[in-house]
XYZ file of C-alpha atoms in Angstrom:
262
model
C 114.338 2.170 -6.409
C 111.243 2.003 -8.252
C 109.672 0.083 -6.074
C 110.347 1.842 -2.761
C 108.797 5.168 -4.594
C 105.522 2.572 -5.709
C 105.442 1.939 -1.963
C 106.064 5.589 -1.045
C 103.055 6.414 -3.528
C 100.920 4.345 -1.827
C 100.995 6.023 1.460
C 100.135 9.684 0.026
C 96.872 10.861 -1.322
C 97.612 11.621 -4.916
C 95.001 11.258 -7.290
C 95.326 11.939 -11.123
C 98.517 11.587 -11.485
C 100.610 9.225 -13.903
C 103.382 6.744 -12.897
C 105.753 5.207 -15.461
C 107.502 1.998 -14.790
C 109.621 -0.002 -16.513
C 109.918 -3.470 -15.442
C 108.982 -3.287 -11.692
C 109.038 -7.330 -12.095
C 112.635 -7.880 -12.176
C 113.921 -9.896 -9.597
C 110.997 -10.471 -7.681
C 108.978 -14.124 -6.958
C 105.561 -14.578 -8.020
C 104.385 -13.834 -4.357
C 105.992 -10.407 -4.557
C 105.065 -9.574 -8.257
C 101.408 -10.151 -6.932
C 101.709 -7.803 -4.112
C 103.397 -5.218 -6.609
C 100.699 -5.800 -8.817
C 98.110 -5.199 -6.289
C 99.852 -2.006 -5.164
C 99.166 -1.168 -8.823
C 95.445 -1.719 -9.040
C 94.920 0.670 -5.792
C 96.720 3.118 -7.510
C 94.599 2.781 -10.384
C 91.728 2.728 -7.920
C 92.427 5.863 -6.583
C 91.841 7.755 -9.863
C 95.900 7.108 -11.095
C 96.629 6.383 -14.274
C 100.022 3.652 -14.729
C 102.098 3.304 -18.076
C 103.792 -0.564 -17.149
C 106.609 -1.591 -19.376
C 106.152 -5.130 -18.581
C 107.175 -9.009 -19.875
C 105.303 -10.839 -17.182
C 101.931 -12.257 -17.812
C 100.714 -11.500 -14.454
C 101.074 -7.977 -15.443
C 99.771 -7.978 -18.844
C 96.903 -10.258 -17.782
C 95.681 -7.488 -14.859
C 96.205 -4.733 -17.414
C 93.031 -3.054 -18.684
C 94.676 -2.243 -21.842
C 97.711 -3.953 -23.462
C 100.083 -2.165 -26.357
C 101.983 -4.782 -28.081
C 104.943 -3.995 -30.177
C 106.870 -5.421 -33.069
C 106.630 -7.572 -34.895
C 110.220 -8.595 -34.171
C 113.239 -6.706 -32.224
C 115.646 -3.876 -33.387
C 114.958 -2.821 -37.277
C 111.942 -5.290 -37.725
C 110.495 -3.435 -34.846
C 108.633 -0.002 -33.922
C 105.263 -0.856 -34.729
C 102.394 -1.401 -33.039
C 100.933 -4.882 -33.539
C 98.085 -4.997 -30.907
C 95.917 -2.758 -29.181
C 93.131 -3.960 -26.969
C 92.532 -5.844 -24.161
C 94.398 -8.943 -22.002
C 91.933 -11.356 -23.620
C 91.592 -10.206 -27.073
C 96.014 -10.544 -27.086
C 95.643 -14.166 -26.461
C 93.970 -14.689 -29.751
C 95.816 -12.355 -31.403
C 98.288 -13.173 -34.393
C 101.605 -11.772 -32.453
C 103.996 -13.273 -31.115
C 103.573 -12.013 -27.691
C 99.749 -13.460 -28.462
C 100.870 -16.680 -29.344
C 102.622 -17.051 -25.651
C 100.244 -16.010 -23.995
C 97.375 -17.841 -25.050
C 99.264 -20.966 -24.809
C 99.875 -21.071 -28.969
C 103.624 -21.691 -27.893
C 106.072 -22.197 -25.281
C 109.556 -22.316 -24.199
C 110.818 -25.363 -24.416
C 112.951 -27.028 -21.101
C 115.679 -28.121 -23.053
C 117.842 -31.132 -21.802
C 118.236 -31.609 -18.679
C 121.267 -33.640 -17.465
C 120.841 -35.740 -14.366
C 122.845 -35.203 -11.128
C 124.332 -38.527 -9.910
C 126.174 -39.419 -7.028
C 129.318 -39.604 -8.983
C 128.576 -36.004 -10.401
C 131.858 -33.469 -9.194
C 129.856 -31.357 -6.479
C 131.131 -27.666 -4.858
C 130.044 -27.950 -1.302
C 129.838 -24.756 0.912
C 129.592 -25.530 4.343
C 127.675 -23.746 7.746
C 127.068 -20.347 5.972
C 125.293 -18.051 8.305
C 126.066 -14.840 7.379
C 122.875 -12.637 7.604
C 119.324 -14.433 8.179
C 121.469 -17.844 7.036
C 120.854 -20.618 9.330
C 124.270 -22.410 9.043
C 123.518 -23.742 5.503
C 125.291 -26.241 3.945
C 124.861 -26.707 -0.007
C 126.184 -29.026 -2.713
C 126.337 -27.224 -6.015
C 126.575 -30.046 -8.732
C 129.312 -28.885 -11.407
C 128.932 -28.958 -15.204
C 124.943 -28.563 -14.342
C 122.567 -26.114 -14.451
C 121.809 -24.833 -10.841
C 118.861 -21.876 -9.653
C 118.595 -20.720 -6.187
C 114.688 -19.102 -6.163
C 113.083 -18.650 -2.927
C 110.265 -15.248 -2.068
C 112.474 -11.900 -1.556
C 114.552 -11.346 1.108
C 114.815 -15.072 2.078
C 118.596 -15.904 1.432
C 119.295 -15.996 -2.331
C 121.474 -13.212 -2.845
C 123.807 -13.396 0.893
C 124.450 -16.865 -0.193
C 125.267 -16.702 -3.497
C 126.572 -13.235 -3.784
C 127.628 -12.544 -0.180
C 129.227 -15.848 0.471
C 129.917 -18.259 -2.475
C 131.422 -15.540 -5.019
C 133.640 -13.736 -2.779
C 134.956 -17.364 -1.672
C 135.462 -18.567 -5.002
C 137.216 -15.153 -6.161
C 139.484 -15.536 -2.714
C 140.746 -18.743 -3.801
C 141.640 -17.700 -7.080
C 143.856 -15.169 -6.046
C 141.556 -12.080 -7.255
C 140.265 -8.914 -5.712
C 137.245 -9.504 -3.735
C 135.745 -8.467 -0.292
C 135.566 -10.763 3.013
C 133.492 -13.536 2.393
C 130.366 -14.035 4.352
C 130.407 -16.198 7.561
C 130.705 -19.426 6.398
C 133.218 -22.830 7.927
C 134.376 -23.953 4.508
C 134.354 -24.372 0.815
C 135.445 -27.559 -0.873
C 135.761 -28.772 -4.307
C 136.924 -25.254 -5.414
C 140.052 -26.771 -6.883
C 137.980 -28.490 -9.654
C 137.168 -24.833 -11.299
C 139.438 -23.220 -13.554
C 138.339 -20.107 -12.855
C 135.365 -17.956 -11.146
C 132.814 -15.345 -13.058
C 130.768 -13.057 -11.016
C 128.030 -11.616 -13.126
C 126.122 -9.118 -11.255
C 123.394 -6.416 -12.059
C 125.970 -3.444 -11.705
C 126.136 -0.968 -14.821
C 128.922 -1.565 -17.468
C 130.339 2.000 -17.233
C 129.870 5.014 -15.018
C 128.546 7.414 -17.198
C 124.666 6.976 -18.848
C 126.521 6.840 -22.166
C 128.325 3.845 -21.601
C 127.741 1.001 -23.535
C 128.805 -2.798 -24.454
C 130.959 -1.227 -27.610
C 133.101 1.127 -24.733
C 133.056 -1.530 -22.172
C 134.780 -4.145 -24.422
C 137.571 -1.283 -25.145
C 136.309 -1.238 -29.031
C 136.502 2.635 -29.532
C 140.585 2.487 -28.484
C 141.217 -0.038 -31.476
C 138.759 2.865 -33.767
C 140.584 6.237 -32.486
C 143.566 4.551 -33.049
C 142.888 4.476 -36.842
C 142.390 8.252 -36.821
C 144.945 10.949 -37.281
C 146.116 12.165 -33.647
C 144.384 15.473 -32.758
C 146.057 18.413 -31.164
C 145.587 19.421 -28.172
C 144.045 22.646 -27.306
C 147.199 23.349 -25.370
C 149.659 22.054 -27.866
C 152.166 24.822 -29.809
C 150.943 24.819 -33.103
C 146.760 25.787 -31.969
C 148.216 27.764 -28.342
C 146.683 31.518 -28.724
C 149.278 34.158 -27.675
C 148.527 35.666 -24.288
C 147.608 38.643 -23.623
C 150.705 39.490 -21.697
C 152.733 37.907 -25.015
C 150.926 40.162 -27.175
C 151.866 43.095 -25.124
C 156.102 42.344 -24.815
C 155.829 42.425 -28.879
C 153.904 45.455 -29.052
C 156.315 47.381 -26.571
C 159.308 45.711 -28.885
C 157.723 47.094 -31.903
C 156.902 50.689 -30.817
C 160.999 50.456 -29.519
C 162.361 49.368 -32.837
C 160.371 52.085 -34.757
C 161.325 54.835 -32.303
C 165.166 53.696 -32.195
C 164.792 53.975 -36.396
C 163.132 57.037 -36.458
C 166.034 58.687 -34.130
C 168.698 56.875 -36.872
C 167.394 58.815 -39.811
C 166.984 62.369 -37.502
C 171.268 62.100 -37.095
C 172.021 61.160 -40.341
């Protein structure tokens, strides 16, 4: 959404005004990040001013000024450690520093090779969307990426296609799979995981602890509370108070005419 109103920015006029993002790279290939990056330095150019919250170098690097915070994440954070400019960071004795002027790196890890005996999931003559009956062998017990610029593919093949296909032949609830001929190999999964982008709750206030059903297992440790309903906090009515009143007024008056015989 962010980036359609970056876009939508770009084709008005405004001038001194200031745009906050927070991670407009997400999902997008280097080609794309440039061209959002680009869209950024002609806002700038038009007298703008841009607050970026930003992990990619590409951005940090075309950034006139670069806050870094830390040192470290949660309580070791909420400081600022830097303050200057994309060159004067890479020298800089942080850790965001450190990456980015080639101090350290992320290591690749172990890769395991893919051999022909390796157990393969093969989808077969997808062409669902802009898909150009694609066939793909997915080696199992390996670590696979499907990359490619935005709006090429990735996402109707993997999320239109090979998920819903997958959850279909384990039984769960799923929509139609993409346009596809066949899917073999599926019987050498246990089971499928879809893990999407989608928020964890509906409300802005959900969170991992209320997704994962924690705060059922804390309320129940707590006394029950009564409902405001219930019979022992219900308020009389005013229609209640009324009948008592009327019985009241009755019971003096039929006393008062007992003591005027006698």
């Amino acid at each position: 959404m962010q980036r359609i109103n970056l876009t939508t920015a770009l084709g008005t006029s405004l001038v001194n005004t200031l745009f906050v993002l927070d991670e407009p790279s997400i999902g997008l290939h280097p080609r794309d990040m440039d061209r959002i990056t680009q869209a950024m330095q002609r806002l700038k150019n038009a007298g703008n001013t841009l607050v970026v919250v930003e992990h990619d170098p590409a951005v940090m690097l075309a950034a006139d000024r670069v806050l870094d915070f830390g040192p470290g994440p949660g309580a070791q954070g909420g400081r600022i450690v830097f303050d200057g400019t994309p060159d004067e960071l890479r020298s800089a004795d942080t850790l965001t520093g450190a990456y980015l002027g080639g101090r350290k790196s992320i290591g690749l890890g172990f890769s395991r090779l893919v051999a022909a005996n390796t157990p393969r999931l093969i989808l077969e003559g997808a062409t669902e969307h802009n898909l150009k009956h694609v066939s793909v062998e997915f080696p199992l017990q390996r670590l696979v990426t499907v990359t490619g610029v935005s709006g090429s593919g990735k996402s109707t093949l993997i999320q239109d296609v090979l998920a819903p296909a997958l959850l279909r032949h384990f039984g769960k609830a799923t929509e139609s799979p993409g346009a596809h001929d066949r899917l073999l190999g599926a019987e050498q999964l246990a089971d499928v995981v879809f893990v999407d982008q989608s928020p964890i709750g509906k409300t802005a206030r959900s969170n991992p602890v209320s997704y994962v059903g924690a705060w059922d297992a804390i309320r129940s440790c707590s006394p029950p509370r009564r409902s405001p309903g219930s019979a022992a906090t219900r308020r009389p009515s005013s229609a209640s108070t009324a009948v008592t009143g009327a019985a009241r007024r009755a019971a003096a008056r039929a006393s008062s005419m007992s003591r005027c015989s006698s």
